[in-house]
Short mmCIF file of C-alpha atoms in Angstrom, two decimals:
data_model
loop_
_atom_site.label_atom_id
_atom_site.label_comp_id
_atom_site.label_asym_id
_atom_site.label_seq_id
_atom_site.Cartn_x
_atom_site.Cartn_y
_atom_site.Cartn_z
CA MET A 1 -51.28 79.29 13.77
CA LYS A 2 -55.01 78.96 13.22
CA LYS A 3 -54.56 79.85 9.55
CA VAL A 4 -51.95 77.10 9.16
CA ILE A 5 -54.25 74.52 10.75
CA LEU A 6 -57.16 75.67 8.58
CA PHE A 7 -54.95 75.41 5.47
CA PHE A 8 -54.01 71.80 6.23
CA ILE A 9 -57.64 70.90 6.96
CA LEU A 10 -58.71 72.32 3.59
CA LEU A 11 -55.80 70.59 1.86
CA ILE A 12 -56.67 67.19 3.36
CA GLY A 13 -60.34 67.71 2.56
CA SER A 14 -59.53 68.53 -1.06
CA PHE A 15 -57.34 65.42 -1.35
CA PHE A 16 -60.10 63.10 -0.14
CA SER A 17 -62.64 64.82 -2.37
CA ILE A 18 -60.43 64.28 -5.42
CA ALA A 19 -59.79 60.65 -4.43
CA ALA A 20 -63.50 60.02 -3.92
CA TYR A 21 -64.30 61.62 -7.29
CA ALA A 22 -61.63 59.54 -9.03
CA ASP A 23 -63.04 56.36 -7.52
CA ASP A 24 -66.42 57.17 -9.09
CA LEU A 25 -64.94 57.56 -12.58
CA SER A 26 -65.65 54.69 -14.95
CA VAL A 27 -63.92 56.15 -18.01
CA ILE A 28 -60.11 56.16 -18.02
CA ASP A 29 -59.22 57.76 -21.35
CA GLU A 30 -55.42 57.55 -21.54
CA ALA A 31 -55.53 57.52 -25.35
CA ASN A 32 -57.58 60.76 -25.47
CA LEU A 33 -60.34 59.33 -27.64
CA PHE A 34 -63.23 61.20 -26.03
CA ALA A 35 -64.21 64.83 -25.55
CA GLU A 36 -64.91 66.03 -22.01
CA GLU A 37 -68.65 66.09 -22.62
CA GLU A 38 -68.54 62.54 -23.96
CA ILE A 39 -66.62 61.35 -20.90
CA SER A 40 -69.23 62.97 -18.65
CA GLN A 41 -72.08 61.25 -20.51
CA LEU A 42 -70.33 57.87 -20.44
CA ASN A 43 -69.61 58.19 -16.73
CA GLN A 44 -73.26 58.93 -16.03
CA ALA A 45 -74.42 55.93 -18.05
CA ALA A 46 -71.85 53.73 -16.29
CA THR A 47 -72.98 54.98 -12.86
CA ASP A 48 -76.55 53.88 -13.55
CA LEU A 49 -75.28 50.44 -14.55
CA ASN A 50 -73.01 50.28 -11.51
CA ASN A 51 -76.02 50.69 -9.25
CA GLU A 52 -77.80 47.85 -11.02
CA ILE A 53 -75.00 45.31 -10.67
CA LYS A 54 -73.74 46.52 -7.25
CA GLY A 55 -70.28 46.78 -8.79
CA GLN A 56 -68.40 48.91 -11.32
CA ILE A 57 -68.10 49.10 -15.09
CA PHE A 58 -65.05 50.61 -16.79
CA ILE A 59 -64.01 51.87 -20.21
CA LEU A 60 -60.23 51.97 -20.51
CA THR A 61 -58.36 53.39 -23.50
CA VAL A 62 -54.57 53.03 -23.76
CA THR A 63 -51.85 53.59 -26.35
CA GLN A 64 -49.84 50.45 -25.52
CA ILE A 65 -49.79 47.52 -23.10
CA ASP A 66 -47.01 45.27 -21.85
CA LYS A 67 -49.14 42.10 -21.61
CA ASP A 68 -51.60 40.23 -23.76
CA PRO A 69 -55.04 41.92 -23.86
CA GLU A 70 -56.73 39.26 -21.71
CA THR A 71 -54.17 39.39 -18.89
CA PHE A 72 -53.93 43.18 -19.02
CA SER A 73 -57.72 43.61 -18.80
CA ASP A 74 -58.10 41.02 -16.04
CA ASP A 75 -55.33 42.65 -14.00
CA PHE A 76 -56.89 46.09 -14.40
CA LEU A 77 -60.33 44.84 -13.35
CA ARG A 78 -58.93 42.93 -10.37
CA ASN A 79 -57.03 46.01 -9.20
CA GLN A 80 -60.21 48.07 -9.40
CA VAL A 81 -62.86 45.78 -7.86
CA GLY A 82 -60.91 42.84 -6.38
CA ASN A 83 -61.06 39.16 -7.26
CA ASP A 84 -64.51 37.74 -8.03
CA ASN A 85 -66.31 41.01 -7.33
CA ASN A 86 -68.89 42.47 -9.70
CA GLY A 87 -67.51 44.41 -12.63
CA ALA A 88 -66.47 44.59 -16.29
CA VAL A 89 -64.03 46.57 -18.40
CA LEU A 90 -63.89 47.32 -22.10
CA MET A 91 -60.20 47.87 -22.90
CA ILE A 92 -59.29 49.63 -26.16
CA ASN A 93 -55.61 49.52 -27.11
CA MET A 94 -54.81 51.98 -29.88
CA GLY A 95 -51.19 50.81 -30.21
CA ALA A 96 -51.94 47.29 -31.44
CA ARG A 97 -55.55 48.16 -32.35
CA ASP A 98 -57.04 45.44 -30.22
CA TYR A 99 -59.83 45.37 -27.66
CA TYR A 100 -60.93 43.09 -24.86
CA LEU A 101 -64.03 42.83 -22.67
CA SER A 102 -63.26 41.28 -19.27
CA THR A 103 -66.00 40.33 -16.79
CA SER A 104 -65.98 39.39 -13.12
CA GLY A 105 -68.51 38.42 -10.45
CA ASN A 106 -72.15 38.60 -11.53
CA MET A 107 -71.16 40.19 -14.85
CA ILE A 108 -69.80 36.79 -15.91
CA ASP A 109 -73.37 35.51 -15.71
CA TYR A 110 -75.13 38.57 -17.11
CA LEU A 111 -72.76 38.73 -20.09
CA ASP A 112 -72.45 35.15 -21.31
CA ASP A 113 -70.45 34.24 -24.41
CA ASP A 114 -73.34 34.85 -26.83
CA ARG A 115 -74.12 38.23 -25.31
CA ILE A 116 -70.48 39.30 -25.35
CA ASP A 117 -70.21 38.28 -29.00
CA ASN A 118 -73.27 40.40 -29.76
CA ILE A 119 -71.81 43.41 -27.95
CA LEU A 120 -68.36 43.11 -29.50
CA GLU A 121 -69.71 42.64 -33.00
CA SER A 122 -71.15 46.16 -32.85
CA VAL A 123 -68.19 47.56 -30.91
CA GLN A 124 -65.66 46.21 -33.43
CA LYS A 125 -67.44 47.83 -36.38
CA GLN A 126 -67.60 51.21 -34.64
CA LEU A 127 -63.95 51.04 -33.57
CA SER A 128 -62.89 50.19 -37.11
CA ASN A 129 -64.74 53.26 -38.37
CA GLY A 130 -63.14 55.48 -35.73
CA ASN A 131 -66.41 56.00 -33.87
CA TYR A 132 -64.90 55.45 -30.42
CA TYR A 133 -67.61 57.22 -28.44
CA ASP A 134 -70.33 55.21 -30.21
CA ALA A 135 -68.41 52.00 -29.43
CA ALA A 136 -68.20 52.86 -25.73
CA GLN A 137 -71.84 53.92 -25.65
CA THR A 138 -72.90 50.68 -27.35
CA PHE A 139 -70.96 48.66 -24.78
CA LEU A 140 -72.75 50.40 -21.91
CA SER A 141 -76.23 50.38 -23.45
CA LYS A 142 -76.17 46.73 -24.48
CA SER A 143 -74.67 45.66 -21.16
CA SER A 144 -77.39 47.59 -19.35
CA ALA A 145 -80.08 45.93 -21.47
CA TYR A 146 -78.73 42.46 -20.68
CA VAL A 147 -78.52 43.22 -16.96
CA SER A 148 -82.15 44.40 -17.02
CA GLU A 149 -83.13 41.22 -18.88
CA GLY A 150 -81.44 39.13 -16.21
CA VAL A 151 -79.32 35.98 -16.32
CA ALA A 152 -80.46 33.72 -19.15
CA LYS A 153 -82.48 30.66 -18.19
CA GLY A 154 -80.35 27.53 -18.36
CA HIS A 155 -77.16 29.54 -17.92
CA TYR A 156 -73.94 27.81 -16.90
CA ARG A 157 -70.23 28.51 -16.49
CA VAL A 158 -67.60 26.29 -18.07
CA ASP A 159 -63.95 26.44 -17.04
CA SER A 160 -61.81 26.76 -20.17
CA LYS A 161 -58.97 24.74 -18.61
CA THR A 162 -60.67 21.92 -16.70
CA GLY A 163 -64.02 21.74 -18.51
CA LYS A 164 -65.87 21.89 -15.18
CA ILE A 165 -69.46 23.00 -15.66
CA THR A 166 -71.40 24.97 -13.03
CA TYR A 167 -75.10 25.62 -13.61
CA TYR A 168 -76.85 28.82 -12.60
CA LYS A 169 -80.39 28.26 -11.38
CA VAL A 170 -82.87 31.02 -12.19
CA LEU A 171 -86.21 30.88 -10.35
CA THR A 172 -89.27 32.26 -12.11
CA PRO A 173 -91.83 34.30 -10.10
CA PHE A 174 -94.24 31.34 -10.27
CA GLU A 175 -91.57 28.96 -8.91
CA ILE A 176 -90.78 31.37 -6.06
CA ILE A 177 -94.44 31.69 -5.02
CA LEU A 178 -95.04 27.94 -5.35
CA SER A 179 -91.92 27.18 -3.28
CA LEU A 180 -93.04 29.54 -0.51
CA LEU A 181 -96.53 28.02 -0.42
CA LEU A 182 -95.20 24.45 -0.29
CA ALA A 183 -92.70 25.38 2.40
CA GLY A 184 -95.48 26.94 4.47
CA VAL A 185 -97.75 23.90 4.13
CA LEU A 186 -94.97 21.43 4.92
CA THR A 187 -94.05 23.46 7.99
CA LEU A 188 -97.59 23.79 9.35
CA ILE A 189 -98.59 20.11 8.96
CA PRO A 190 -96.05 18.63 11.42
CA PHE A 191 -96.58 21.61 13.73
CA PHE A 192 -100.31 20.92 14.17
CA VAL A 193 -99.77 17.14 14.35
CA ILE A 194 -97.21 17.49 17.16
CA LYS A 195 -99.27 20.13 18.92
CA SER A 196 -102.35 17.93 18.84
CA SER A 197 -100.48 14.88 20.15
CA TYR A 198 -98.99 16.80 23.06
CA GLN A 199 -102.35 18.27 24.01
CA LEU A 200 -103.81 14.69 24.10
CA LYS A 201 -107.14 15.86 22.72
CA LYS A 202 -108.04 12.50 21.20
CA SER A 203 -107.17 10.10 24.04
CA ASN A 204 -107.25 9.57 27.79
CA TYR A 205 -103.58 8.66 27.89
CA THR A 206 -101.85 8.91 31.28
CA TYR A 207 -98.08 8.83 31.45
CA SER A 208 -96.73 6.32 34.03
CA TYR A 209 -93.72 8.23 35.22
CA GLU A 210 -92.86 5.64 37.94
CA GLU A 211 -92.44 2.82 35.42
CA ASN A 212 -90.66 4.97 32.84
CA ALA A 213 -88.37 6.91 35.11
CA THR A 214 -85.29 4.75 34.52
CA VAL A 215 -82.52 5.66 32.09
CA GLN A 216 -79.89 3.33 30.72
CA LEU A 217 -76.84 4.77 29.03
CA THR A 218 -74.73 2.72 26.65
CA GLN A 219 -71.48 3.58 24.96
CA LYS A 220 -71.16 3.16 21.23
CA GLU A 221 -68.04 3.65 19.14
CA ASP A 222 -67.90 3.85 15.33
CA HIS A 223 -64.65 3.13 13.50
CA LEU A 224 -63.98 4.22 9.95
CA VAL A 225 -62.72 1.12 8.19
CA ASN A 226 -62.29 2.45 4.66
CA SER A 227 -63.47 5.19 2.34
CA PHE A 228 -63.80 5.50 -1.39
CA VAL A 229 -63.79 8.49 -3.74
CA ARG A 230 -65.35 8.07 -7.15
CA THR A 231 -64.19 10.42 -9.90
CA ARG A 232 -65.23 10.94 -13.47
CA ARG A 233 -63.82 12.93 -16.37
CA ILE A 234 -65.76 16.10 -17.10
CA PRO A 235 -66.16 16.78 -20.83
CA LYS A 236 -64.69 20.04 -22.06
CA ASN A 237 -67.51 20.65 -24.50
CA PRO A 238 -70.45 22.40 -22.75
CA PRO A 239 -73.88 20.76 -22.84
CA PRO A 240 -76.49 21.92 -25.34
CA SER A 241 -78.62 24.90 -24.37
CA SER A 242 -81.81 24.21 -22.43
CA GLY A 243 -83.61 27.20 -23.90
CA GLY A 244 -84.83 30.41 -22.32
CA LYS A 245 -83.85 34.02 -22.58
CA SER A 246 -81.02 34.71 -24.96
CA GLY A 247 -80.78 30.99 -25.69
CA GLY A 248 -79.55 30.00 -22.23
CA GLY A 249 -75.93 30.37 -23.26
CA GLY A 250 -72.89 29.63 -21.15
CA SER A 251 -69.96 31.73 -19.99
CA THR A 252 -66.46 30.47 -20.62
CA THR A 253 -64.28 31.37 -17.64
CA HIS A 254 -60.57 31.29 -16.83
CA SER A 255 -58.46 31.84 -13.71
CA SER A 256 -56.12 34.80 -13.42
CA GLY A 257 -54.29 36.08 -10.36
CA GLY A 258 -56.44 34.05 -7.99
CA GLY A 259 -59.75 35.21 -9.47
CA THR A 260 -62.25 33.96 -12.04
CA PHE A 261 -62.92 36.01 -15.16
CA GLY A 262 -64.91 35.79 -18.33
CA GLY A 263 -64.48 37.73 -21.54
CA ARG A 264 -63.49 37.91 -25.18
CA GLY A 265 -61.60 40.25 -27.47
CA GLY A 266 -60.36 40.91 -30.96
CA LYS A 267 -58.79 43.36 -33.41
CA PHE A 268 -60.17 46.43 -35.16
#
């Protein structure tokens, strides 16, 4: 009986170990494009990047898909990390020879349109030449470099459907220090003024509690008579760049399955 119990304990433990190991894998090579050693190296590089973004990066190779590349990649990423969580996937479809880079969460901001174009320009050339490992490695190395560089100054998101623009504010170290100093000064000034007034150091003021001990309460009612909402049409063309790292480019986003995604793709 003890041997049976021990067997089931070991079996359950092995199952959870395999599941945990599978969850850590960033390379899903269904098209068998990589050697085992290459998969190991790519997984290690992806793990380092995962720690940086507090999310997960994937490389997915397939032989065929039943959706358009954008929808297929978005669905895969959503199933892996959830809607609007940090992550990205480079999908390589050998059947139709197309590829797509989908981004979610903070990776939408790290990999703006200009940066994605730069990554995919190199990836497309390597895929066309059959250098699949180099393409995957380039995706990881360039993504890692952009994450280390940080979100570009002047960055914004623009919804591809509505044209709504959302700016991303990046504080420089100088701005952070200056903000903290100003906040400290503005906090201390009223503190010392109020403290000094309550201590009555500069006057012989005596509070007449007998004359001021009456309280009168009145009832006041406010009625909302009317309200107005002002709307304006948001232009679909994004504003010009304000400069900064990597040109302060924007990220074009779209909605899919209840989440927000960025990304681009092409053929090889």
